mmCIF file of C-alpha atoms in Angstrom:
data_model
loop_
_atom_site.group_PDB
_atom_site.id
_atom_site.type_symbol
_atom_site.label_atom_id
_atom_site.label_comp_id
_atom_site.label_asym_id
_atom_site.label_seq_id
_atom_site.Cartn_x
_atom_site.Cartn_y
_atom_site.Cartn_z
ATOM 1 C CA MET A 974 95.262 78.113 88.740
ATOM 2 C CA ILE A 975 96.789 77.417 92.129
ATOM 3 C CA THR A 976 98.791 80.383 93.367
ATOM 4 C CA SER A 977 99.678 79.429 96.939
ATOM 5 C CA VAL A 978 102.109 76.810 98.249
ATOM 6 C CA LYS A 979 99.783 76.511 101.263
ATOM 7 C CA ASN A 980 96.997 75.148 99.076
ATOM 8 C CA GLU A 981 95.827 71.741 100.410
ATOM 9 C CA LYS A 982 96.301 70.025 97.048
ATOM 10 C CA ILE A 983 99.880 71.300 96.851
ATOM 11 C CA LYS A 984 100.543 70.120 100.397
ATOM 12 C CA GLY A 985 99.259 66.685 99.396
ATOM 13 C CA LEU A 986 101.458 66.550 96.298
ATOM 14 C CA LYS A 987 104.461 67.708 98.316
ATOM 15 C CA LYS A 988 103.982 64.712 100.612
ATOM 16 C CA LEU A 989 104.829 62.482 97.644
ATOM 17 C CA HIS A 990 108.439 63.619 98.075
ATOM 18 C CA GLN A 991 108.546 61.243 101.065
ATOM 19 C CA ARG A 992 108.688 57.461 100.890
ATOM 20 C CA LYS A 993 106.120 56.808 103.626
ATOM 21 C CA TYR A 994 103.489 58.970 101.917
ATOM 22 C CA ARG A 995 104.180 57.443 98.512
ATOM 23 C CA LYS A 996 103.452 54.086 100.095
ATOM 24 C CA GLN A 997 100.312 55.370 101.857
ATOM 25 C CA MET A 998 98.965 57.079 98.749
ATOM 26 C CA ASN A 999 100.155 54.350 96.342
ATOM 27 C CA ALA A 1000 101.492 57.003 93.990
ATOM 28 C CA PHE A 1001 104.645 58.881 93.056
ATOM 29 C CA LEU A 1002 105.711 61.944 91.087
ATOM 30 C CA VAL A 1003 107.464 61.925 87.725
ATOM 31 C CA GLU A 1004 108.979 65.200 86.530
ATOM 32 C CA GLY A 1005 109.866 66.290 83.001
ATOM 33 C CA GLU A 1006 108.291 65.713 79.595
ATOM 34 C CA HIS A 1007 110.505 62.742 78.628
ATOM 35 C CA LEU A 1008 109.720 60.688 81.728
ATOM 36 C CA ILE A 1009 106.029 61.575 81.537
ATOM 37 C CA GLU A 1010 105.974 60.416 77.905
ATOM 38 C CA GLU A 1011 107.627 57.125 78.936
ATOM 39 C CA ALA A 1012 104.956 56.644 81.609
ATOM 40 C CA LEU A 1013 102.111 57.484 79.217
ATOM 41 C CA THR A 1014 103.301 55.012 76.590
ATOM 42 C CA SER A 1015 103.649 52.230 79.179
ATOM 43 C CA ASP A 1016 100.985 50.191 80.996
ATOM 44 C CA TRP A 1017 101.360 52.295 84.161
ATOM 45 C CA GLU A 1018 98.451 54.562 85.092
ATOM 46 C CA VAL A 1019 99.141 58.295 84.965
ATOM 47 C CA LYS A 1020 96.531 59.901 87.202
ATOM 48 C CA GLU A 1021 97.015 63.609 86.584
ATOM 49 C CA LEU A 1022 99.323 66.294 85.244
ATOM 50 C CA ILE A 1023 100.655 69.340 87.096
ATOM 51 C CA VAL A 1024 101.924 72.124 84.848
ATOM 52 C CA SER A 1025 103.491 75.499 85.453
ATOM 53 C CA GLU A 1026 101.619 78.488 84.071
ATOM 54 C CA GLU A 1027 103.991 79.030 81.123
ATOM 55 C CA VAL A 1028 103.950 75.397 79.915
ATOM 56 C CA ALA A 1029 101.547 73.955 77.344
ATOM 57 C CA VAL A 1030 100.046 70.525 77.920
ATOM 58 C CA PRO A 1031 101.436 68.094 75.303
ATOM 59 C CA ASP A 1032 98.873 66.492 72.964
ATOM 60 C CA MET A 1033 99.478 62.989 74.305
ATOM 61 C CA ALA A 1034 98.498 64.123 77.819
ATOM 62 C CA LYS A 1035 95.405 66.137 76.974
ATOM 63 C CA HIS A 1036 93.091 63.349 78.143
ATOM 64 C CA LEU A 1037 94.430 63.705 81.707
ATOM 65 C CA PRO A 1038 93.117 65.908 84.500
ATOM 66 C CA VAL A 1039 95.403 68.964 84.633
ATOM 67 C CA THR A 1040 96.264 71.202 87.581
ATOM 68 C CA GLU A 1041 97.823 74.507 86.572
ATOM 69 C CA VAL A 1042 100.084 76.279 89.081
ATOM 70 C CA THR A 1043 102.257 79.380 89.179
ATOM 71 C CA LYS A 1044 106.016 79.182 88.601
ATOM 72 C CA GLN A 1045 106.593 79.711 92.308
ATOM 73 C CA VAL A 1046 104.273 76.871 93.300
ATOM 74 C CA PHE A 1047 105.798 74.536 90.721
ATOM 75 C CA LYS A 1048 109.267 75.331 92.013
ATOM 76 C CA GLU A 1049 108.070 74.257 95.467
ATOM 77 C CA LEU A 1050 106.980 70.875 94.048
ATOM 78 C CA SER A 1051 109.971 70.373 91.765
ATOM 79 C CA PHE A 1052 112.901 68.069 92.523
ATOM 80 C CA THR A 1053 115.311 70.009 90.298
ATOM 81 C CA ALA A 1054 117.073 73.368 90.351
ATOM 82 C CA SER A 1055 115.838 74.200 86.825
ATOM 83 C CA PRO A 1056 112.285 72.834 86.575
ATOM 84 C CA GLN A 1057 110.820 71.965 83.168
ATOM 85 C CA GLY A 1058 107.396 72.964 84.439
ATOM 86 C CA MET A 1059 105.626 69.626 84.086
ATOM 87 C CA MET A 1060 105.102 66.658 86.387
ATOM 88 C CA ALA A 1061 102.681 63.780 86.680
ATOM 89 C CA VAL A 1062 101.197 61.698 89.452
ATOM 90 C CA VAL A 1063 101.650 58.014 88.605
ATOM 91 C CA GLU A 1064 99.942 55.151 90.409
ATOM 92 C CA ILE A 1065 102.271 52.484 91.846
ATOM 93 C CA LYS A 1066 101.598 49.378 89.803
ATOM 94 C CA LYS A 1067 100.863 45.981 91.280
ATOM 95 C CA GLU A 1068 104.057 43.925 91.206
ATOM 96 C CA GLU A 1069 104.359 41.326 88.452
ATOM 97 C CA ALA A 1070 106.143 37.989 88.385
ATOM 98 C CA VAL A 1071 109.824 38.202 87.475
ATOM 99 C CA ASN A 1072 111.163 35.420 85.271
ATOM 100 C CA GLY A 1073 113.076 34.906 82.039
ATOM 101 C CA GLU A 1074 116.683 34.174 81.141
ATOM 102 C CA VAL A 1075 118.374 36.858 83.261
ATOM 103 C CA VAL A 1076 117.078 38.252 86.542
ATOM 104 C CA VAL A 1077 118.947 40.941 88.506
ATOM 105 C CA LEU A 1078 118.903 41.005 92.316
ATOM 106 C CA LEU A 1079 120.033 44.092 94.237
ATOM 107 C CA ASP A 1080 121.215 43.613 97.810
ATOM 108 C CA ALA A 1081 121.106 46.897 99.751
ATOM 109 C CA VAL A 1082 122.140 49.106 96.825
ATOM 110 C CA GLN A 1083 121.625 52.482 98.470
ATOM 111 C CA ASP A 1084 122.798 55.121 96.012
ATOM 112 C CA PRO A 1085 119.852 56.298 93.872
ATOM 113 C CA GLY A 1086 122.097 56.981 90.886
ATOM 114 C CA ASN A 1087 123.496 53.453 91.026
ATOM 115 C CA ALA A 1088 120.088 51.826 91.446
ATOM 116 C CA GLY A 1089 118.551 53.829 88.624
ATOM 117 C CA THR A 1090 121.499 53.227 86.303
ATOM 118 C CA ILE A 1091 121.385 49.472 86.955
ATOM 119 C CA ILE A 1092 117.678 49.470 86.049
ATOM 120 C CA ARG A 1093 118.410 51.429 82.862
ATOM 121 C CA THR A 1094 121.332 49.129 81.998
ATOM 122 C CA ALA A 1095 119.305 45.994 82.685
ATOM 123 C CA ASP A 1096 116.621 47.305 80.344
ATOM 124 C CA ALA A 1097 119.173 48.168 77.641
ATOM 125 C CA ALA A 1098 120.937 44.792 77.903
ATOM 126 C CA GLY A 1099 117.690 42.845 77.681
ATOM 127 C CA ALA A 1100 117.410 41.552 81.247
ATOM 128 C CA ASP A 1101 114.026 40.159 82.170
ATOM 129 C CA GLY A 1102 113.383 41.696 85.576
ATOM 130 C CA ILE A 1103 114.813 43.129 88.774
ATOM 131 C CA ILE A 1104 114.320 42.108 92.393
ATOM 132 C CA LEU A 1105 115.056 44.664 95.106
ATOM 133 C CA GLY A 1106 116.039 43.305 98.504
ATOM 134 C CA SER A 1107 115.850 44.993 101.888
ATOM 135 C CA GLY A 1108 118.096 47.993 102.410
ATOM 136 C CA CYS A 1109 117.783 49.221 98.822
ATOM 137 C CA VAL A 1110 116.982 52.843 98.073
ATOM 138 C CA ASP A 1111 113.284 53.483 97.410
ATOM 139 C CA LEU A 1112 112.418 52.646 93.796
ATOM 140 C CA TYR A 1113 110.175 55.733 93.591
ATOM 141 C CA ASN A 1114 112.819 58.170 94.815
ATOM 142 C CA ASP A 1115 113.016 60.929 92.195
ATOM 143 C CA LYS A 1116 116.776 60.486 91.686
ATOM 144 C CA VAL A 1117 116.260 56.777 91.023
ATOM 145 C CA ILE A 1118 113.487 57.512 88.514
ATOM 146 C CA ARG A 1119 115.561 60.116 86.686
ATOM 147 C CA ALA A 1120 118.577 57.786 86.548
ATOM 148 C CA THR A 1121 116.406 55.078 84.943
ATOM 149 C CA GLN A 1122 115.538 57.501 82.106
ATOM 150 C CA GLY A 1123 112.147 55.807 81.861
ATOM 151 C CA SER A 1124 113.331 52.190 82.137
ATOM 152 C CA ILE A 1125 111.366 51.880 85.398
ATOM 153 C CA PHE A 1126 108.312 51.631 83.128
ATOM 154 C CA HIS A 1127 109.797 48.993 80.799
ATOM 155 C CA LEU A 1128 110.517 45.866 82.853
ATOM 156 C CA PRO A 1129 109.152 44.120 85.953
ATOM 157 C CA ILE A 1130 110.698 45.341 89.225
ATOM 158 C CA ILE A 1131 109.629 43.758 92.505
ATOM 159 C CA HIS A 1132 110.537 43.849 96.193
ATOM 160 C CA ALA A 1133 111.304 40.561 97.939
ATOM 161 C CA ASP A 1134 113.343 38.808 100.592
ATOM 162 C CA LEU A 1135 116.404 37.840 98.550
ATOM 163 C CA GLU A 1136 117.216 34.710 100.532
ATOM 164 C CA GLU A 1137 113.724 33.315 99.999
ATOM 165 C CA LYS A 1138 113.727 34.409 96.371
ATOM 166 C CA LEU A 1139 117.054 32.717 95.691
ATOM 167 C CA LEU A 1140 115.698 29.392 96.902
ATOM 168 C CA ARG A 1141 112.755 29.696 94.525
ATOM 169 C CA LEU A 1142 114.975 30.729 91.633
ATOM 170 C CA LYS A 1143 117.257 27.753 92.208
ATOM 171 C CA GLU A 1144 114.220 25.476 92.276
ATOM 172 C CA ALA A 1145 113.343 26.961 88.871
ATOM 173 C CA ASP A 1146 116.797 25.958 87.538
ATOM 174 C CA TYR A 1147 118.490 29.353 87.693
ATOM 175 C CA ARG A 1148 122.238 29.444 88.237
ATOM 176 C CA VAL A 1149 122.990 32.084 90.852
ATOM 177 C CA TRP A 1150 125.967 34.350 90.195
ATOM 178 C CA ALA A 1151 127.003 36.664 93.034
ATOM 179 C CA THR A 1152 129.522 39.416 92.448
ATOM 180 C CA ALA A 1153 132.495 39.331 94.807
ATOM 181 C CA LEU A 1154 136.099 40.498 95.057
ATOM 182 C CA GLU A 1155 137.460 37.484 96.935
ATOM 183 C CA LYS A 1156 137.267 33.725 96.285
ATOM 184 C CA ALA A 1157 135.665 34.519 92.946
ATOM 185 C CA GLU A 1158 136.179 33.403 89.361
ATOM 186 C CA ASN A 1159 136.736 35.619 86.340
ATOM 187 C CA TYR A 1160 133.309 35.898 84.699
ATOM 188 C CA LYS A 1161 134.878 35.207 81.282
ATOM 189 C CA ASP A 1162 136.001 31.769 82.462
ATOM 190 C CA LEU A 1163 132.430 30.678 83.138
ATOM 191 C CA PRO A 1164 129.954 29.318 80.593
ATOM 192 C CA ILE A 1165 126.786 31.359 80.195
ATOM 193 C CA PRO A 1166 123.941 29.548 81.984
ATOM 194 C CA GLN A 1167 120.577 28.999 80.341
ATOM 195 C CA LYS A 1168 118.981 31.003 83.189
ATOM 196 C CA THR A 1169 120.927 33.291 85.508
ATOM 197 C CA ALA A 1170 120.105 35.133 88.721
ATOM 198 C CA LEU A 1171 122.748 37.828 89.079
ATOM 199 C CA ILE A 1172 123.295 39.471 92.491
ATOM 200 C CA PHE A 1173 124.877 42.902 93.000
ATOM 201 C CA GLY A 1174 125.629 44.135 96.489
ATOM 202 C CA ASN A 1175 125.917 47.234 98.603
ATOM 203 C CA GLU A 1176 128.395 49.856 97.390
ATOM 204 C CA GLY A 1177 130.622 49.497 100.451
ATOM 205 C CA ALA A 1178 129.949 46.039 101.861
ATOM 206 C CA GLY A 1179 129.197 44.064 98.705
ATOM 207 C CA VAL A 1180 126.859 41.073 98.637
ATOM 208 C CA LYS A 1181 126.085 39.832 102.156
ATOM 209 C CA GLU A 1182 127.664 36.549 103.193
ATOM 210 C CA SER A 1183 124.374 34.690 103.623
ATOM 211 C CA LEU A 1184 123.594 35.360 99.944
ATOM 212 C CA LEU A 1185 127.117 34.502 98.802
ATOM 213 C CA GLU A 1186 126.725 31.127 100.475
ATOM 214 C CA LYS A 1187 123.623 30.431 98.387
ATOM 215 C CA ALA A 1188 125.328 31.347 95.098
ATOM 216 C CA ASP A 1189 126.390 28.717 92.588
ATOM 217 C CA GLU A 1190 129.257 30.940 91.444
ATOM 218 C CA ARG A 1191 131.097 33.913 92.891
ATOM 219 C CA VAL A 1192 132.125 36.046 89.940
ATOM 220 C CA THR A 1193 134.539 38.922 89.601
ATOM 221 C CA ILE A 1194 135.531 41.382 86.893
ATOM 222 C CA PRO A 1195 139.322 41.674 86.696
ATOM 223 C CA ILE A 1196 140.787 45.051 87.639
ATOM 224 C CA LEU A 1197 143.500 45.802 85.084
ATOM 225 C CA GLY A 1198 144.608 49.161 86.436
ATOM 226 C CA LYS A 1199 145.110 50.473 89.953
ATOM 227 C CA ALA A 1200 141.482 51.079 90.880
ATOM 228 C CA GLU A 1201 140.373 49.211 93.968
ATOM 229 C CA SER A 1202 137.042 48.182 92.456
ATOM 230 C CA LEU A 1203 134.386 48.990 89.860
ATOM 231 C CA ASN A 1204 131.266 51.032 90.499
ATOM 232 C CA VAL A 1205 128.364 48.614 90.952
ATOM 233 C CA SER A 1206 126.393 50.014 88.012
ATOM 234 C CA ILE A 1207 129.412 49.627 85.689
ATOM 235 C CA ALA A 1208 129.879 46.053 86.912
ATOM 236 C CA ALA A 1209 126.219 45.429 86.135
ATOM 237 C CA GLY A 1210 126.717 46.648 82.575
ATOM 238 C CA VAL A 1211 129.724 44.395 81.977
ATOM 239 C CA LEU A 1212 128.063 41.234 83.311
ATOM 240 C CA LEU A 1213 124.626 41.827 81.827
ATOM 241 C CA TYR A 1214 125.989 42.314 78.334
ATOM 242 C CA TYR A 1215 128.148 39.217 78.764
ATOM 243 C CA LEU A 1216 125.113 37.140 79.725
ATOM 244 C CA LYS A 1217 122.675 38.519 77.159
ATOM 245 C CA ASN A 1218 124.901 38.944 74.112
#
């Protein structure tokens, strides 16, 4: 059992709280039994388990290497105020091709709750993959992972230059829909394309102009009350369910 926060292994695990070290080590931390179960039942590789002294290793994880630590040490590693006492190191998977009927593109979505909720919603609505452009929050940020509720392990998510990717998607006969507040059509007035690339933009600035110019349609969700706009993750839910159902 590891009893000191100054232990070299603990220092190494703590580094995984930072984006640059996650990239260097090609790994990230997942905390809590539910998310660990989602990782274990996916095709992602779970490398090891870290458990607090009072927590039993679940049966499905007993094949993994286990590091046991004191409550104090686990609290040092935890991302939450009330730790569940279990986390796993997961290897970052090689990116897969994204294709299918509906592909989601995120342009500089920076809030981890929004990014994670869009991933979860895309999974629930049956989208076929997600492409993260520059300026987006790190996919392996703990708040993003928790907001996905495990959906990070369910569908392909890649990083790419959105302008280049849009050209390729259009060559593959996707219709590009970009969300916008101005010069946009009500989404309900548009026929559902056979294949759609759906762009959501930054919480404050929206989709950048260079991407809007490449879109086949600028779409908007009507605001019926006095709100200025919809949260980007709510907008994603409305449009994804329209396209997939």
